[in-house]
Coordinates of C-alpha atoms in Angstrom, one line a residue:
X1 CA 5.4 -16.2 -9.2
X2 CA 9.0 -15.1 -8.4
X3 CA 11.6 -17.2 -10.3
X4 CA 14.0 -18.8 -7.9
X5 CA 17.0 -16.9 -9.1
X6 CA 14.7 -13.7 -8.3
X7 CA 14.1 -14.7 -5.1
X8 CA 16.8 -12.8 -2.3
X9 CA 18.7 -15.6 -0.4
X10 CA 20.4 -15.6 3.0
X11 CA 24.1 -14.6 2.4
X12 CA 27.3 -14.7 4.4
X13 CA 28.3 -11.3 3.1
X14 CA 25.3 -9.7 4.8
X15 CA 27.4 -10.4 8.0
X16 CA 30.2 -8.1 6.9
X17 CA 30.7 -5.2 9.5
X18 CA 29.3 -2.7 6.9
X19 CA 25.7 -4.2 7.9
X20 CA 26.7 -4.4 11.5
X21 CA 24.7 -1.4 12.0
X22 CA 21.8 -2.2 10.0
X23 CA 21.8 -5.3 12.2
X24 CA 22.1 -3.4 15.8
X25 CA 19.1 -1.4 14.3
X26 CA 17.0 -3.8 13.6
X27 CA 17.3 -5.9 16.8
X28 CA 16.3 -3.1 18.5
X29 CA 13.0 -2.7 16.5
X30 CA 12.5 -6.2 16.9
X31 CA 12.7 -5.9 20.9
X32 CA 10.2 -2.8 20.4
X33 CA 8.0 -4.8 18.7
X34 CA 7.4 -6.6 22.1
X35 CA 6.0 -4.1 24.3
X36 CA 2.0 -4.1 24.5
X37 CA 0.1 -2.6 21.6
X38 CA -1.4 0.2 23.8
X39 CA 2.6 1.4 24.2
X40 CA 3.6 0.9 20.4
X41 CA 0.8 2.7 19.2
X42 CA 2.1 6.0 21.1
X43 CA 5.1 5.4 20.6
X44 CA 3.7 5.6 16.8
X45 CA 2.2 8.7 17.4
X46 CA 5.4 10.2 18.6
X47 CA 7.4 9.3 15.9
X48 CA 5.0 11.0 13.5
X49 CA 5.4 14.0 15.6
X50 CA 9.4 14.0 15.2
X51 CA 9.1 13.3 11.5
X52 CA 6.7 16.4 11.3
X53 CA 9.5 18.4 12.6
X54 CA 12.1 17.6 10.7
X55 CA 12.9 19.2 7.1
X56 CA 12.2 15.9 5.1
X57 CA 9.0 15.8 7.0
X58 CA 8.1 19.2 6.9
X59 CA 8.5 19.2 2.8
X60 CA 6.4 16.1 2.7
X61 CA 3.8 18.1 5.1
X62 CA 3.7 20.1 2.5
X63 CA 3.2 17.7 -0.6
X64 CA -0.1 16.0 1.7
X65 CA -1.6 19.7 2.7
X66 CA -1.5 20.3 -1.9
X67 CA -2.9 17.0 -2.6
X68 CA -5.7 17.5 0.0
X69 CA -6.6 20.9 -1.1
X70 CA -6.7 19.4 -4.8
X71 CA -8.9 16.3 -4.1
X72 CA -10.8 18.4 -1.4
X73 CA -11.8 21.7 -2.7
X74 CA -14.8 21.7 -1.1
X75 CA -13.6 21.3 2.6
X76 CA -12.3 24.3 4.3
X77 CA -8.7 24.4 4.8
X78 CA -9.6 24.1 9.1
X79 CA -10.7 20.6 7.5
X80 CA -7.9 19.9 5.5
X81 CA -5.7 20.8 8.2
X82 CA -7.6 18.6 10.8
X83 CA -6.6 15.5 8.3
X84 CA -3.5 16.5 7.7
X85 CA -2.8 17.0 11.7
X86 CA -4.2 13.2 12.1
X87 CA -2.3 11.9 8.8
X88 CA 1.3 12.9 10.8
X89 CA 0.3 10.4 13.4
X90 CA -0.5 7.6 11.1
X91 CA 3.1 8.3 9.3
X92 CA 4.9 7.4 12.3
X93 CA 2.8 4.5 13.4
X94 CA 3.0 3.0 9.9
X95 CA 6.5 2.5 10.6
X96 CA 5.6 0.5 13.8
X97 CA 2.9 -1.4 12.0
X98 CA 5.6 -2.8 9.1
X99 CA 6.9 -4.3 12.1
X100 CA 4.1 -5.5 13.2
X101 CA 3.0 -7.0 10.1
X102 CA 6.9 -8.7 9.1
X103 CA 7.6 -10.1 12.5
X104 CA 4.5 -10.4 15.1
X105 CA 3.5 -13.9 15.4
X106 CA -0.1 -15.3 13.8
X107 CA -1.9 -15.2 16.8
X108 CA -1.0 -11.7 18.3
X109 CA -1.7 -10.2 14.6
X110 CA -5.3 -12.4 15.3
X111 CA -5.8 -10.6 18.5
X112 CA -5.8 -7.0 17.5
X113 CA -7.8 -7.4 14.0
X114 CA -10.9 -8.4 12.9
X115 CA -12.4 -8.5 9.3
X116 CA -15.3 -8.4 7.5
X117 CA -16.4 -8.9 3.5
X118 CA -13.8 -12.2 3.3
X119 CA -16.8 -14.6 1.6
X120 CA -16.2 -12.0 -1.0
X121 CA -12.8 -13.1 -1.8
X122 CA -13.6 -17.3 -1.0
X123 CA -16.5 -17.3 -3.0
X124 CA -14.7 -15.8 -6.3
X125 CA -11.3 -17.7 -5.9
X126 CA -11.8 -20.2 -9.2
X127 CA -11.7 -16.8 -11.2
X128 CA -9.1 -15.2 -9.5
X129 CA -9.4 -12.3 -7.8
X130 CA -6.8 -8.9 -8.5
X131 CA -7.5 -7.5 -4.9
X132 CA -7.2 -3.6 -5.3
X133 CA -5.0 -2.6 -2.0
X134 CA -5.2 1.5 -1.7
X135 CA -2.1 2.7 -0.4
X136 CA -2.9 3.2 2.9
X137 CA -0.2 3.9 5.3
X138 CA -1.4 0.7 7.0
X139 CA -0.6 -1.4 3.5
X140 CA 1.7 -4.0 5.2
X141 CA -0.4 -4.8 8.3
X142 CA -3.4 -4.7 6.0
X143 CA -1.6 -7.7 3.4
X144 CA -0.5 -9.3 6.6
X145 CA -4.1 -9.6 7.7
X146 CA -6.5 -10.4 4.6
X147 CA -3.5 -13.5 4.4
X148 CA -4.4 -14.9 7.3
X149 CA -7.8 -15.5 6.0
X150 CA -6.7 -15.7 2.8
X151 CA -3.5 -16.4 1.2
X152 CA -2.4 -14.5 -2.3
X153 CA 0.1 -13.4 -4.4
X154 CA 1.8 -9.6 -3.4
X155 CA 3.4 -7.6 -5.6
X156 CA 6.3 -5.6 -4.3
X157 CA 9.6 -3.4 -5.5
X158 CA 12.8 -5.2 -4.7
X159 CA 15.0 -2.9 -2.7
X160 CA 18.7 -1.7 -3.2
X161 CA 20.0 -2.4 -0.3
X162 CA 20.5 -6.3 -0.6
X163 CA 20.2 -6.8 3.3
X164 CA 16.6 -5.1 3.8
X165 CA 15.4 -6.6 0.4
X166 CA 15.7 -9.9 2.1
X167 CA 14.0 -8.9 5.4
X168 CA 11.3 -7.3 3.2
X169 CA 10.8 -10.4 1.3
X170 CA 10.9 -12.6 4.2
X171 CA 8.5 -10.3 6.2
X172 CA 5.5 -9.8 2.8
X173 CA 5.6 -13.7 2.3
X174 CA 4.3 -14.7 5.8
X175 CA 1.0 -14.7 4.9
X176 CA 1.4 -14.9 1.1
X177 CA 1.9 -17.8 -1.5
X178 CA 4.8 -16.0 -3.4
X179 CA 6.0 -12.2 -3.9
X180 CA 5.8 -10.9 -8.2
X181 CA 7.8 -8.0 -8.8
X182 CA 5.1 -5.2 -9.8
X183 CA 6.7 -4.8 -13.3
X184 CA 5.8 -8.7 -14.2
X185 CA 2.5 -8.3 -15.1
X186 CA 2.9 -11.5 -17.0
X187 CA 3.5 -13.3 -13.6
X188 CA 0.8 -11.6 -12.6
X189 CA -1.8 -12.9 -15.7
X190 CA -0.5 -16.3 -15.3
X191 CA -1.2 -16.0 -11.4
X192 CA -4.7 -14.9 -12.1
X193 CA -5.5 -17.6 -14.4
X194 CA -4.6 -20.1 -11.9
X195 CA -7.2 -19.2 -9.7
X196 CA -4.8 -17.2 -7.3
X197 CA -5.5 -13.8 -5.5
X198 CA -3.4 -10.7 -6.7
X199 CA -2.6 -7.7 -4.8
X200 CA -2.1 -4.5 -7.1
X201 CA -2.3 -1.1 -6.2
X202 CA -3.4 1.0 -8.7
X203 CA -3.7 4.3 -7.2
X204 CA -0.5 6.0 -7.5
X205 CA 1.4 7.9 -9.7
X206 CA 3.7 5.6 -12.4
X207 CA 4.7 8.3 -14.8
X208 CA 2.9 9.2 -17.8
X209 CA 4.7 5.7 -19.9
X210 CA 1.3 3.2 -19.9
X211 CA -0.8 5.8 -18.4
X212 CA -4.3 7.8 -19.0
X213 CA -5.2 11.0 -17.7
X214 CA -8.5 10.8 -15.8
X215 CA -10.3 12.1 -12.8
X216 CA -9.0 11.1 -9.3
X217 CA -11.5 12.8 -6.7
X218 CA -11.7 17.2 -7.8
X219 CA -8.5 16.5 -9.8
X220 CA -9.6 16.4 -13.7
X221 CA -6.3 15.3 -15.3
X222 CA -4.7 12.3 -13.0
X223 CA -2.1 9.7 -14.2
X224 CA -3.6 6.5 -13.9
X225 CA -2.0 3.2 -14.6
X226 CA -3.8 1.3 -17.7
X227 CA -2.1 -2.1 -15.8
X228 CA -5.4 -2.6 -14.5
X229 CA -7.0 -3.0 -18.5
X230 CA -4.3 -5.0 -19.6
X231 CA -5.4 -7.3 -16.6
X232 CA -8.7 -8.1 -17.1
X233 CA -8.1 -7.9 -20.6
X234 CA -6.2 -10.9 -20.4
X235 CA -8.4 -12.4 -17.6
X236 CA -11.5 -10.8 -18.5
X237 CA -13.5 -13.3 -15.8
X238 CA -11.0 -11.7 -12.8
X239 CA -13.1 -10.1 -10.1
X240 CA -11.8 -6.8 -9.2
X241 CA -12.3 -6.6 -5.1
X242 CA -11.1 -3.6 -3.0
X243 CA -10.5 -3.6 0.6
X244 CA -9.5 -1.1 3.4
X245 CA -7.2 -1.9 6.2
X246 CA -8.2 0.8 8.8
X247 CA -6.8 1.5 12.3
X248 CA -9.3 1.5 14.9
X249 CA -9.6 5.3 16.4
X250 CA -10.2 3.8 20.3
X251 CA -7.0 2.5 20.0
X252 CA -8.5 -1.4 19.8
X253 CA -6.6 -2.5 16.8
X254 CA -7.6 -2.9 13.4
X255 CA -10.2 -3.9 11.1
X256 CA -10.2 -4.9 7.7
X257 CA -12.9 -4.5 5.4
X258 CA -13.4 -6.4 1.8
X259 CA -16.3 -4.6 -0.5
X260 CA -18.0 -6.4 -2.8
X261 CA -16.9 -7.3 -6.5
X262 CA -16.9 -5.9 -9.2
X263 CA -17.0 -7.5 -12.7
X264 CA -17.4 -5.8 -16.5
X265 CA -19.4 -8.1 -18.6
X266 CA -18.3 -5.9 -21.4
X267 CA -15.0 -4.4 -21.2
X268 CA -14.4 -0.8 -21.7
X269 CA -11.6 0.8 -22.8
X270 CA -8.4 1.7 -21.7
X271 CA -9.6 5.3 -20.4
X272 CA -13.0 4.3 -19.0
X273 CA -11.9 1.5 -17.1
X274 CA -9.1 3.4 -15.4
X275 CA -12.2 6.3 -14.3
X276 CA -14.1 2.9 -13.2
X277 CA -10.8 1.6 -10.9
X278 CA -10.2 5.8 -9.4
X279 CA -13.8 5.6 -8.5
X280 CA -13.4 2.5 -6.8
X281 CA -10.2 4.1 -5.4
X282 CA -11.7 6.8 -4.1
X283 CA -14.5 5.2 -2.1
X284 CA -11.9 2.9 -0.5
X285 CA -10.0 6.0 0.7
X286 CA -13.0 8.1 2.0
X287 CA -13.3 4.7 5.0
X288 CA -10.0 6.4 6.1
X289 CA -9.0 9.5 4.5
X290 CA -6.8 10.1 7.3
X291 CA -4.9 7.0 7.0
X292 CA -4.3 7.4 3.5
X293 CA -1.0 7.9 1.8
X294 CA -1.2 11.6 1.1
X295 CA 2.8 12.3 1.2
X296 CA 3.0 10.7 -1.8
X297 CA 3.3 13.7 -5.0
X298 CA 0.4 11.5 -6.8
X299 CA -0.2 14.5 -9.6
X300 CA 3.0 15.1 -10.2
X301 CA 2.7 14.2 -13.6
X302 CA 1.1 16.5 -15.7
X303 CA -0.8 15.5 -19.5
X304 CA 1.7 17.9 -21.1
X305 CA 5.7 17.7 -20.2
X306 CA 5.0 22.0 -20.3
X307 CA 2.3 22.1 -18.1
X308 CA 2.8 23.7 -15.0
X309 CA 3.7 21.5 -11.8
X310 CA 0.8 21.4 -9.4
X311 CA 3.4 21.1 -6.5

């Protein structure tokens, strides 16, 4: 877990007037936040529709439509599109739902969510359990959910700016034992050992350092992290268990959904176990291919530093 010096702390400075807007900001997000669901979500909606207008948005438009057409060759581009269309939408409410998930209260996150699959995770706990959470664009409100029923460890990136790093902190431990840095994969085997729940993501693109090339959906050559090897290498009893916080499309919420686990009686290597944790990956994501996080450039590392850029 996070050493206590590693933790971010309260301090007087973040009261200095250079935070003063940071601070206007955010009480106005928090007062959002209270409105009825029904109004937030198209409120959501319309914030992805600015961000699709603007240049940053209309850049990362373009990343999602190339990453669609490469894990979706099959689909006609009136199908791509279609997701892509939908996948604006969830952009903006995702910002909305990290609010929902740092600062709603217990029993309002209770009303809008249900879950299914959660015997999966309590009956597998003395083992631990590294709980593979796909970067959908509803991440936070998803870990905000599965810890009501059932408190882990997350894994996060501390942020620069020292005054959101502590809102962030404050916001992911709500529901969650203690918050690991993702690069303390020590913290992370010692966690597991003990029996605790991990959250670990990995299904994006960390650079070619402590990486394999393997399939990831129509895409031959992805960069896959081989964190998830050294993991059950070290806690080779650890269930693997995926799960899928979707948005409902009536409007009624969310449901989260927690699939089955999955255990190697024989490990494999380093290469077949990250094709193993993609497929996995990519089952999670077809619940909600919409939802998913397709603005992210998840090829843009290539096997060869001279290979051509799919982007």
């Amino acid at each position: 877990m996070a050493k206590a010096s590693q933790i971010p702390h309260f301090k007087a400075a973040f009261l200095h007037p250079k935070y003063w807007p940071f601070w206007i900001g955010l009480a106005f997000f928090r007062l959002l936040l209270l409105l009825p669901y029904p109004i937030l979500l198209k409120i959501g909606t319309g914030l992805g529709w600015i961000f699709s207008k603007l240049s940053i948005g209309k850049k990362r438009a373009k990343v999602a439509r190339r990453n669609l057409a490469l894990c979706f060759p099959q689909k006609s581009e009136s199908e791509r599109e279609a997701i892509l269309q939908k996948n604006r939408y969830s952009v903006g409410m995702g910002i909305i739902e990290t609010g929902m998930a740092w600062f709603w209260s217990d029993k309002r996150i209770k009303k809008w969510s249900t879950a299914s699959g959660i015997q999966h995770i309590k009956n597998h706990l003395d083992s631990g359990i590294i709980l593979v959470g796909v970067h959908f664009l509803t991440l936070e409100l998803g870990a905000r959910i599965i810890g009501l029923h059932q408190p882990g460890i997350g894994v996060y990136r501390p942020n620069d700016n020292p005054v959101f790093d502590w809102i962030q902190y404050k916001g992911r431990i709500r529901s969650n034992k203690a918050l690991l840095d993702r690069k303390d994969l020590r913290g992370m085997i010692r966690a597991l050992r003990e029996g605790n729940m991990i959250w670990y993501a990995p299904d994006h693109d960390y650079g070619r350092k402590n990486s394999v090339f393997v399939p990831f959906f129509a895409v031959p050559d992805a960069a896959t992290t081989t964190g998830s090897y050294y993991l059950m290498k070290s806690v080779p009893n650890a269930h693997i268990v995926p799960f899928a916080p979707l948005r409902n499309n009536d409007g009624s919420g969310y449901h989260l959904s927690v699939s089955e686990p999955t255990t190697f009686s024989v490990l494999p290597d380093q290469t077949q176990l990250a094709i193993q944790m993609n497929q996995l990956v990519e089952q999670e994501i077809l619940k909600g291919v919409d939802q998913y996080m397709w603005l992210h450039r998840r090829f843009k590392t290539r096997p060869n530093e001279d290979d051509p850029s799919y982007y």
